[in-house]
XYZ file of C-alpha atoms in Angstrom:
663
model
C 104.895 119.552 158.775
C 108.474 120.872 158.921
C 109.992 118.001 157.291
C 107.949 118.705 153.971
C 109.094 122.184 153.784
C 112.050 121.529 151.520
C 110.131 120.329 148.499
C 106.719 122.392 148.280
C 105.105 119.393 146.439
C 105.220 117.025 149.364
C 102.553 118.741 151.080
C 99.891 118.517 148.715
C 100.918 114.657 148.013
C 100.464 113.814 151.311
C 97.126 115.552 152.049
C 96.246 114.114 148.425
C 97.112 110.524 150.279
C 95.179 111.380 153.277
C 92.057 112.228 151.224
C 92.230 108.892 149.005
C 92.837 107.138 152.332
C 89.612 108.398 153.830
C 87.380 108.303 150.961
C 88.165 104.603 151.024
C 87.940 104.210 154.501
C 84.330 105.565 154.336
C 83.413 103.839 151.517
C 84.394 100.348 153.185
C 82.614 101.101 156.693
C 79.181 102.407 154.322
C 79.303 98.811 152.781
C 79.831 97.347 156.078
C 77.191 99.225 157.140
C 74.843 98.151 154.240
C 76.031 94.307 154.077
C 76.244 92.869 158.068
C 74.274 95.567 159.823
C 71.663 93.540 161.041
C 70.873 94.754 164.180
C 67.501 96.291 164.309
C 66.006 98.254 166.923
C 62.624 97.704 168.266
C 60.051 100.721 168.535
C 57.761 100.886 171.549
C 54.798 100.581 169.122
C 56.064 97.067 168.198
C 56.565 96.355 171.837
C 52.958 97.005 172.797
C 51.698 95.009 169.342
C 49.440 92.046 169.633
C 51.716 89.324 169.112
C 49.271 87.653 166.265
C 49.806 90.987 164.309
C 51.034 90.098 160.315
C 54.553 89.994 159.300
C 53.270 93.264 156.683
C 51.863 95.202 159.442
C 55.197 95.044 162.102
C 57.459 96.064 159.247
C 55.561 99.119 158.649
C 55.688 99.723 162.685
C 58.116 102.688 163.778
C 62.147 101.802 163.391
C 61.644 99.079 161.079
C 60.273 101.112 158.344
C 62.900 104.346 158.993
C 65.440 101.611 158.627
C 64.629 100.043 155.498
C 64.196 103.559 153.890
C 67.866 104.603 155.344
C 69.083 101.583 154.022
C 67.640 102.193 150.677
C 69.216 105.698 150.238
C 72.007 104.348 151.327
C 72.227 102.288 148.424
C 70.848 104.937 146.252
C 74.073 107.199 147.820
C 76.676 104.850 146.622
C 75.357 103.795 143.373
C 75.391 107.669 142.348
C 78.452 107.946 143.966
C 80.190 105.453 142.006
C 77.977 106.790 138.781
C 80.030 110.101 139.377
C 83.537 108.704 140.208
C 83.272 106.207 137.286
C 82.478 109.085 135.119
C 85.412 111.105 136.152
C 87.706 107.764 135.980
C 86.355 107.461 132.223
C 87.443 111.266 131.128
C 90.517 111.225 133.084
C 92.034 107.457 132.045
C 89.946 106.368 129.266
C 88.697 108.898 127.076
C 92.285 109.537 125.413
C 92.347 106.063 124.079
C 88.942 105.634 123.101
C 87.088 109.225 122.360
C 88.309 110.863 118.742
C 86.291 113.763 119.752
C 88.287 114.053 123.100
C 91.721 113.516 121.685
C 90.405 116.677 118.523
C 89.791 118.889 121.864
C 92.593 117.840 123.992
C 94.878 120.458 123.293
C 92.486 123.188 125.262
C 93.201 121.179 128.291
C 94.565 123.990 130.203
C 96.491 121.337 132.669
C 98.302 119.331 129.924
C 99.207 122.752 127.962
C 100.848 123.905 131.309
C 102.778 120.305 131.747
C 104.147 120.313 128.232
C 105.228 123.946 128.475
C 106.732 123.240 132.007
C 110.052 122.074 130.497
C 112.411 121.802 127.658
C 111.564 119.293 125.141
C 113.796 116.993 123.394
C 115.254 117.506 119.735
C 113.670 115.947 116.755
C 116.592 114.321 114.834
C 116.145 112.767 111.593
C 117.115 108.964 110.430
C 120.912 110.281 109.978
C 120.893 111.521 113.811
C 122.322 114.207 112.854
C 122.639 117.416 114.946
C 123.240 119.634 111.961
C 119.835 117.795 110.514
C 117.564 118.139 113.702
C 114.062 118.726 112.230
C 113.085 120.226 116.400
C 115.252 121.985 118.359
C 115.811 125.314 120.664
C 117.812 128.360 119.284
C 118.558 131.693 121.412
C 116.349 134.036 119.680
C 117.989 138.064 119.772
C 115.779 139.246 122.749
C 117.544 136.091 124.651
C 114.365 133.866 124.537
C 115.098 130.337 124.077
C 112.393 129.461 120.898
C 111.718 126.079 119.518
C 113.049 126.040 115.729
C 111.773 124.019 112.612
C 114.433 123.404 110.242
C 111.493 121.965 107.740
C 108.838 124.449 108.838
C 105.909 123.693 106.086
C 107.719 120.412 104.920
C 106.762 118.394 108.120
C 104.175 120.479 109.845
C 101.260 117.605 109.375
C 103.824 115.025 110.618
C 105.024 117.053 113.821
C 102.264 119.231 114.385
C 101.301 122.281 116.510
C 99.458 123.007 119.718
C 96.243 123.193 118.305
C 93.967 120.693 116.238
C 94.969 117.160 115.963
C 98.061 116.295 117.646
C 101.548 115.463 116.057
C 104.596 114.188 116.963
C 105.252 117.268 119.234
C 102.841 116.779 121.385
C 102.338 112.525 121.197
C 105.995 112.620 122.157
C 106.850 115.431 124.731
C 102.947 116.151 125.952
C 103.189 115.322 129.673
C 99.522 114.385 130.340
C 98.124 114.215 133.423
C 98.009 111.309 133.779
C 101.689 110.656 132.714
C 102.935 112.865 136.048
C 104.494 111.582 138.738
C 102.353 110.061 141.263
C 101.352 111.608 144.632
C 103.781 108.845 146.788
C 106.331 108.656 144.329
C 106.583 112.679 145.280
C 106.132 112.226 149.085
C 108.835 109.673 148.904
C 111.161 111.981 146.797
C 111.654 109.521 143.836
C 113.506 110.942 140.930
C 110.921 110.550 137.897
C 112.517 111.317 134.588
C 109.577 112.303 132.383
C 109.706 111.359 128.201
C 109.752 115.086 127.512
C 113.301 115.804 127.802
C 114.392 112.929 126.020
C 115.689 113.494 122.357
C 114.089 111.226 119.248
C 115.822 109.848 116.435
C 112.979 109.407 113.635
C 113.197 107.193 110.064
C 112.486 110.138 107.852
C 115.403 111.349 105.324
C 114.647 115.010 105.416
C 116.619 115.008 102.086
C 113.786 112.615 100.567
C 111.344 114.368 102.356
C 112.207 117.547 100.554
C 112.641 116.021 97.453
C 108.614 115.068 98.031
C 107.946 118.818 99.078
C 109.555 119.772 95.651
C 107.750 117.181 93.306
C 104.910 117.662 94.383
C 104.940 121.710 94.638
C 101.731 123.684 92.997
C 99.736 120.551 93.172
C 97.279 118.952 95.743
C 98.161 115.425 96.386
C 100.613 113.102 98.628
C 103.655 110.954 98.381
C 104.559 108.138 101.238
C 107.813 106.073 100.800
C 108.101 103.245 103.116
C 111.149 100.680 103.725
C 108.837 97.156 102.773
C 111.813 95.165 104.769
C 111.475 96.886 108.280
C 108.342 99.404 107.624
C 110.597 102.721 108.729
C 108.417 105.444 106.830
C 111.277 107.292 104.826
C 109.435 110.758 103.874
C 105.262 111.215 103.896
C 104.350 114.372 102.357
C 100.385 115.740 102.087
C 100.163 118.935 99.744
C 99.246 121.826 100.722
C 100.579 121.906 103.695
C 100.989 125.095 106.000
C 103.564 126.798 108.428
C 104.117 125.901 112.033
C 104.758 129.359 113.085
C 102.053 130.744 111.302
C 99.587 128.424 113.395
C 100.980 130.055 116.781
C 98.081 132.119 115.882
C 94.861 130.990 116.902
C 93.169 133.215 113.934
C 95.501 131.867 110.985
C 94.538 128.117 112.432
C 90.906 128.960 112.435
C 91.029 130.364 108.849
C 93.283 127.414 107.502
C 90.976 125.036 109.390
C 88.241 126.706 106.860
C 89.607 125.929 103.835
C 87.378 122.787 102.535
C 88.978 123.262 99.256
C 92.604 123.057 99.553
C 92.542 121.133 103.613
C 95.955 122.262 104.642
C 95.596 121.152 107.811
C 94.521 117.742 106.439
C 97.275 115.483 106.012
C 96.120 113.649 102.635
C 98.442 110.671 103.184
C 96.913 109.287 106.342
C 93.152 110.994 106.082
C 92.052 111.588 102.569
C 90.371 109.158 100.853
C 90.358 108.240 97.392
C 89.084 106.169 94.532
C 92.408 103.898 93.666
C 91.573 103.280 90.175
C 93.936 100.171 88.820
C 96.478 100.510 91.698
C 93.827 98.178 93.409
C 94.688 95.631 91.272
C 97.678 94.960 92.617
C 95.801 93.938 95.931
C 93.183 91.977 93.692
C 96.388 90.090 92.198
C 97.716 89.360 95.642
C 94.280 87.434 96.729
C 94.300 85.828 93.584
C 97.850 84.192 94.019
C 96.889 83.365 98.125
C 93.929 81.514 96.588
C 95.461 79.812 93.694
C 93.766 81.888 91.110
C 96.720 83.253 89.861
C 96.775 81.025 86.558
C 93.503 82.260 85.235
C 92.949 83.304 81.679
C 90.023 85.427 80.974
C 88.898 87.174 77.730
C 89.095 90.687 76.766
C 87.049 91.921 73.640
C 86.292 95.172 72.044
C 82.496 94.515 72.766
C 83.206 94.432 76.369
C 82.826 92.160 79.441
C 78.940 91.545 81.382
C 78.994 91.063 84.614
C 75.436 90.047 84.855
C 71.958 90.423 82.661
C 71.331 93.667 82.157
C 74.018 95.109 83.499
C 76.340 97.689 81.574
C 79.354 96.297 79.778
C 82.513 96.637 81.615
C 85.177 98.497 79.399
C 88.905 99.221 78.934
C 90.191 102.835 79.234
C 90.643 102.724 75.565
C 86.966 101.557 74.872
C 85.827 99.468 72.313
C 88.861 99.897 70.713
C 90.967 98.168 73.403
C 90.780 94.348 73.235
C 93.710 92.486 74.444
C 91.990 88.830 73.625
C 92.545 85.992 75.903
C 95.145 86.843 78.122
C 96.782 85.808 81.938
C 97.982 88.154 84.693
C 100.883 89.067 83.684
C 99.563 90.601 80.672
C 96.419 91.810 82.412
C 98.687 94.000 85.127
C 101.304 94.928 82.473
C 98.169 96.588 79.881
C 96.274 97.209 83.191
C 92.993 95.140 81.699
C 89.964 96.137 83.666
C 87.806 93.659 81.975
C 90.439 91.069 82.984
C 90.755 92.316 86.650
C 86.467 92.416 86.751
C 86.394 88.896 86.285
C 89.369 87.883 88.467
C 87.230 89.870 91.115
C 84.330 87.563 90.356
C 86.090 84.331 90.063
C 87.252 85.176 93.525
C 84.013 86.079 95.578
C 83.766 88.511 98.159
C 84.514 86.049 100.854
C 88.323 85.632 99.648
C 88.676 88.870 98.416
C 88.377 90.435 101.521
C 90.423 87.885 103.349
C 93.432 88.873 101.344
C 92.673 92.576 101.745
C 92.760 92.350 105.200
C 96.283 90.786 105.188
C 97.337 93.870 103.410
C 95.290 96.228 106.403
C 92.328 96.988 104.569
C 89.158 96.927 106.164
C 85.965 94.851 104.348
C 82.335 95.751 105.535
C 78.894 94.258 104.993
C 76.909 97.192 103.181
C 78.198 100.199 101.513
C 77.047 102.840 104.004
C 79.235 101.227 106.811
C 82.458 101.866 104.427
C 81.729 105.381 104.693
C 82.662 105.569 108.088
C 86.216 106.827 108.722
C 87.603 105.531 111.990
C 90.916 105.773 112.993
C 93.330 102.387 112.652
C 96.502 102.596 115.150
C 96.797 99.355 115.725
C 98.755 99.171 112.374
C 101.776 101.158 113.537
C 104.728 100.195 115.315
C 104.934 102.783 118.123
C 106.714 102.940 121.432
C 103.504 104.912 123.204
C 99.835 105.057 122.219
C 99.625 108.776 122.275
C 102.031 108.347 118.885
C 99.821 105.615 117.451
C 96.773 108.056 117.547
C 98.744 110.771 116.609
C 99.863 109.284 113.082
C 96.988 106.827 112.871
C 95.617 106.539 109.317
C 91.869 106.313 108.760
C 90.562 102.763 107.796
C 90.863 102.088 103.627
C 87.648 100.442 103.440
C 85.798 98.086 100.644
C 82.099 96.903 100.615
C 81.818 93.308 100.091
C 79.304 91.316 101.681
C 77.896 87.251 100.402
C 75.056 88.997 98.190
C 77.088 91.190 96.311
C 75.611 91.962 92.891
C 78.778 90.392 90.654
C 78.556 93.601 88.605
C 79.253 95.998 91.670
C 82.253 92.877 92.605
C 83.563 94.089 89.321
C 83.975 97.300 89.459
C 85.778 96.848 92.775
C 88.379 93.991 90.880
C 89.386 97.211 88.682
C 89.324 99.993 91.430
C 86.146 101.653 91.350
C 82.654 101.366 92.429
C 82.747 100.053 96.300
C 86.813 100.124 96.395
C 86.629 104.382 96.185
C 87.974 104.787 100.271
C 91.674 104.143 100.257
C 94.341 106.184 101.750
C 97.891 107.227 100.080
C 99.080 105.562 103.021
C 97.056 102.225 102.855
C 98.628 101.738 98.981
C 102.102 102.368 100.060
C 101.011 99.689 102.352
C 99.763 97.239 99.569
C 103.087 98.046 97.357
C 104.999 97.206 100.660
C 103.234 93.655 101.042
C 104.404 92.811 97.592
C 107.735 94.085 98.119
C 108.699 92.542 101.118
C 111.145 89.571 100.498
C 109.402 87.303 102.970
C 106.081 88.432 102.119
C 105.376 90.021 105.395
C 103.293 93.208 105.768
C 105.604 95.318 108.490
C 103.605 97.681 110.603
C 105.059 101.493 109.668
C 107.237 102.632 112.101
C 108.180 106.323 112.178
C 110.462 105.959 115.704
C 114.386 104.602 114.299
C 115.068 102.710 117.919
C 112.094 100.306 117.469
C 112.341 96.898 116.268
C 110.858 95.745 113.266
C 107.173 94.353 113.654
C 104.761 92.707 111.782
C 101.586 92.686 110.886
C 100.301 90.211 108.777
C 101.963 87.427 106.506
C 100.556 89.269 103.503
C 101.648 86.574 100.945
C 104.105 83.883 100.657
C 107.692 84.646 99.494
C 107.719 82.772 96.228
C 104.259 84.612 95.481
C 105.807 87.822 96.602
C 109.094 87.369 94.152
C 106.578 86.469 90.974
C 104.701 89.159 91.770
C 106.996 91.814 92.039
C 108.423 90.130 88.229
C 104.752 90.792 87.255
C 105.185 94.451 88.618
C 108.383 94.919 86.592
C 106.241 94.160 83.455
C 104.581 97.941 84.135
C 107.868 100.021 84.418
C 109.815 97.833 82.085
C 107.684 95.614 79.368
C 107.542 96.504 75.856
C 103.668 97.763 76.494
C 104.090 98.767 80.183
C 101.725 101.797 81.009
C 104.882 103.372 82.794
C 107.885 102.247 80.933
C 108.884 105.446 78.981
C 108.817 106.872 82.338
C 110.814 104.892 84.021
C 113.282 104.234 80.948
C 115.752 107.064 82.272
C 115.683 105.152 85.921
C 116.217 101.544 83.960
C 119.150 103.223 82.214
C 120.921 104.077 85.625
C 120.877 100.636 86.495
C 117.921 100.758 89.245
C 115.538 98.098 87.797
C 111.912 98.582 89.442
C 108.612 97.923 89.361
C 104.915 99.688 89.951
C 101.709 99.750 89.169
C 99.541 103.044 87.337
C 96.084 104.523 88.571
C 93.557 106.519 86.936
C 90.477 107.448 88.848
C 87.864 109.597 88.325
C 86.054 111.325 91.113
C 82.933 113.982 91.589
C 84.233 116.978 93.819
C 82.145 120.217 95.112
C 82.634 123.808 93.350
C 84.927 125.432 96.084
C 84.701 129.646 96.213
C 88.187 130.756 94.899
C 88.265 133.229 97.429
C 87.777 131.921 100.360
C 88.067 127.822 99.641
C 84.517 127.300 101.135
C 82.111 124.576 99.079
C 79.234 126.407 97.660
C 75.917 125.771 98.752
C 72.658 125.767 96.759
C 68.992 126.179 98.342
C 67.040 123.337 97.884
C 62.877 123.224 97.918
C 61.108 119.712 98.368
C 57.318 119.842 97.638
C 55.085 117.248 98.053
C 52.417 115.379 95.273
C 50.798 119.352 94.781
C 53.794 121.040 93.901
C 53.828 123.011 97.765
C 56.665 123.582 99.772
C 57.288 121.124 102.686
C 61.119 122.106 103.681
C 63.773 123.948 102.533
C 67.582 122.581 102.375
C 71.193 123.617 101.474
C 72.938 121.226 99.579
C 77.010 121.264 97.989
C 77.372 122.269 94.755
C 78.904 119.591 92.717
C 81.256 120.147 89.879
C 79.365 118.484 86.524
C 83.168 117.721 85.258
C 84.753 114.965 86.847
C 88.427 115.186 88.684
C 90.777 113.024 87.404
C 93.348 111.918 89.985
C 96.374 110.496 89.206
C 98.060 107.473 90.849
C 101.388 105.683 90.614
C 102.493 102.508 93.341
C 106.290 101.664 93.048
C 108.902 99.297 94.427
C 113.043 99.540 94.014
C 115.010 98.143 93.503
C 113.263 95.133 91.846
C 115.676 92.231 93.254
C 115.678 93.793 96.687
C 112.934 96.459 97.452
C 114.215 99.248 99.826
C 111.255 101.207 98.675
C 107.490 100.839 98.347
C 106.468 104.332 97.078
C 102.591 105.865 96.738
C 101.730 108.649 95.120
C 98.478 110.553 94.287
C 98.046 114.136 92.328
C 94.854 114.941 92.475
C 93.576 116.287 89.141
C 96.873 114.916 87.393
C 95.035 113.130 84.940
C 96.642 109.301 83.882
C 98.533 107.623 86.193
C 101.698 107.688 83.737
C 101.091 111.511 83.415
C 101.911 112.882 86.688
C 102.390 110.539 89.659
C 104.884 108.466 87.759
C 107.145 110.902 87.331
C 107.077 111.919 91.145
C 108.043 108.423 92.081
C 110.839 108.370 89.352
C 112.523 110.901 90.842
C 112.089 109.921 94.198
C 114.013 106.360 93.268
C 116.673 108.521 91.823
C 116.835 110.668 95.188
C 117.062 107.923 97.570
C 119.630 106.436 95.155
C 121.647 109.819 95.505
C 120.971 109.407 99.263
C 122.518 105.759 99.206
C 119.195 104.428 100.756
C 119.127 101.665 98.020
C 120.961 98.570 97.750
C 123.361 97.764 95.322
C 122.085 96.772 92.194
C 121.924 92.868 91.755
C 122.593 92.540 95.766
C 122.116 89.456 97.232
C 118.723 89.401 98.728
C 118.730 89.249 102.757
C 115.783 88.734 105.116
C 114.799 91.460 107.121
C 116.184 92.627 110.529
C 115.003 90.176 113.058
C 112.729 91.622 116.110
C 115.152 92.175 118.774
C 114.521 90.202 122.158
C 113.081 92.068 125.106
C 115.648 93.357 127.918
C 116.323 90.561 130.485
C 114.195 90.667 133.160
C 111.375 92.452 131.172
C 108.611 91.060 129.802
C 107.209 91.679 126.074
C 104.166 93.873 126.173
C 100.915 92.703 124.183
C 100.581 94.219 121.221
C 97.225 95.928 120.134
C 94.256 93.803 119.255
C 94.559 92.850 115.340
C 91.904 92.482 113.139
C 90.404 88.997 112.412
C 92.365 87.418 109.707
C 95.872 89.705 109.972
C 97.915 86.731 110.579
C 100.209 85.599 113.860
C 101.676 88.970 115.419
C 105.339 89.459 117.404
C 105.295 91.439 120.611
C 107.919 93.720 120.849
C 108.902 95.566 124.200
C 107.615 99.126 125.223
C 110.689 101.094 125.630
C 110.499 102.664 129.117
C 112.783 105.797 128.085
C 113.671 107.276 124.638
C 116.955 106.385 124.029
C 118.968 109.458 122.323
C 120.671 108.467 119.176
C 124.333 106.824 119.645
C 127.664 109.542 119.328
C 125.762 112.773 120.094
C 127.846 115.301 120.476
C 128.621 117.433 123.083
C 127.383 120.972 121.836
C 123.859 119.745 121.782
C 123.805 119.176 125.180
C 125.410 122.163 126.162
C 123.134 124.045 124.062
C 120.181 122.651 126.001
C 122.138 122.802 129.113
C 122.120 126.679 128.665
C 118.129 127.045 127.142
C 117.344 125.610 130.374
C 119.100 127.848 132.877
C 118.176 130.758 130.447
C 114.422 129.793 130.695
C 115.164 129.331 134.773
C 116.234 133.032 135.033
């Protein structure tokens, strides 16, 4: 084996290949012996036995019976071997994609951690591509060690993630999984396999806009999502409370944060928090009505309320019996946020047509209320370079219970964002705004990797309908009776015309221990008819006062939208009180950063998808939910390109870091 002495990895690679070849040969020989070996040795008893013995008796004699038993044992052995091998293949190759529990615990796999730590990771840059605004980089500590540093430690922690818990961009972009390591044949042949862990990555996140979202949500529980509706770029995404990446280097600190059920700092509320959407959901109902030709409907809003069915409670507007709008159309109904109108519109649409419209926006209609409570991940809605990145940032499904024999009253509640519509994420509501804001009526797949070409999720509506819906949403922030007109008056005064939708939702929440952050429990006793105790159990104590969440959706500027924003502030009150000012501040900050088109600029179509490189076929996209429209395929990048015009000092710094790490 002298020819393998120069590279230590070659010898185990060769032995691995020999082992696999021997295993395959043994399996082939065993299979051949079971199928083609038909010669049977005659036993002595069979030779002297009378010729007229029945066949059943002869089959029980000597070698005949023994060989039959051995063949059966061979089949049992092969089936058991295949079962064990299949079990191994599942956990090694497929569990990382299909088993959510496996994904959550993968950080405990020492093999993956050793592989990830064996090389310096690439730098993570914001959308400017500037080294001065690097989000994750290496620096030399005072003791001479090379350390990973995060310039926006708490601001980006839920997106970057740590080496504990759910994977974030750090582990999904740079974590070398065992399946991604060079194959034994590549090692044996001396091929240079370039790992993605060494590549720099440029994100679509604007670091300054991200810091503005942090500043606006400071001291409050909530989330903000900012998208570019024409390209799907995620410009900012923040969930508060957050945590420090330095702090969770200590496993005890991570366990403590994970046990805090009240603040849930480890949970990205933007992607994984599910809320009652309130009146912001009327935007999605409006889109479904436009798609089915019901946008011209007029309904009556009276002080007596709307009775969806006999015996049901009346549906009122937020002002109760004192709020009367009379016979109104959709534009007025959205401007004043009329519950009665959208309850009647949802019933007119029916569950099937409403469900079809919601699917175009990425939601998942379910056949029962219990099924709507499931929280499955939805990685297929994202535009990413690799499956690990999609899994790391995958939002939970936003579900709505819609089924054929649904009660009109329940369907009416869904129409204005209550009842069975109460499982929406802020990320999903940003997609609702983005579907209306796109100039071509398309819903673009959100992306956080800057160099990826735009990809379409669905044709949400027609360009003409999208333009009319933007005009109607403009009444919310600029109309005489708009629910957010006063908040956005300063924004409009600076020449930035916007559209939006306020939302207010009541939600009953647990009572939390102020010291530990854990939900309080009360002991309950179940008794039989005679009052005898049957069992004791603990139940979460719920606060008798409902929490009022504040929502706001925003698109800006109205003539050529470059922003689609969703903001939620838990316990913030009415939408115009807490969430709308946050969105207004983000619009102004985006203007200062040059992220908005000049007011009055002629509308332009979104960038066309890039053609796959010559000689390389486009990879198929993950399967989409039924009814999401036709998708465009894109090539899967083989390498992660370094942003253009990279300064030389960054390369020298990484080279020096590598040399120091090897000393």
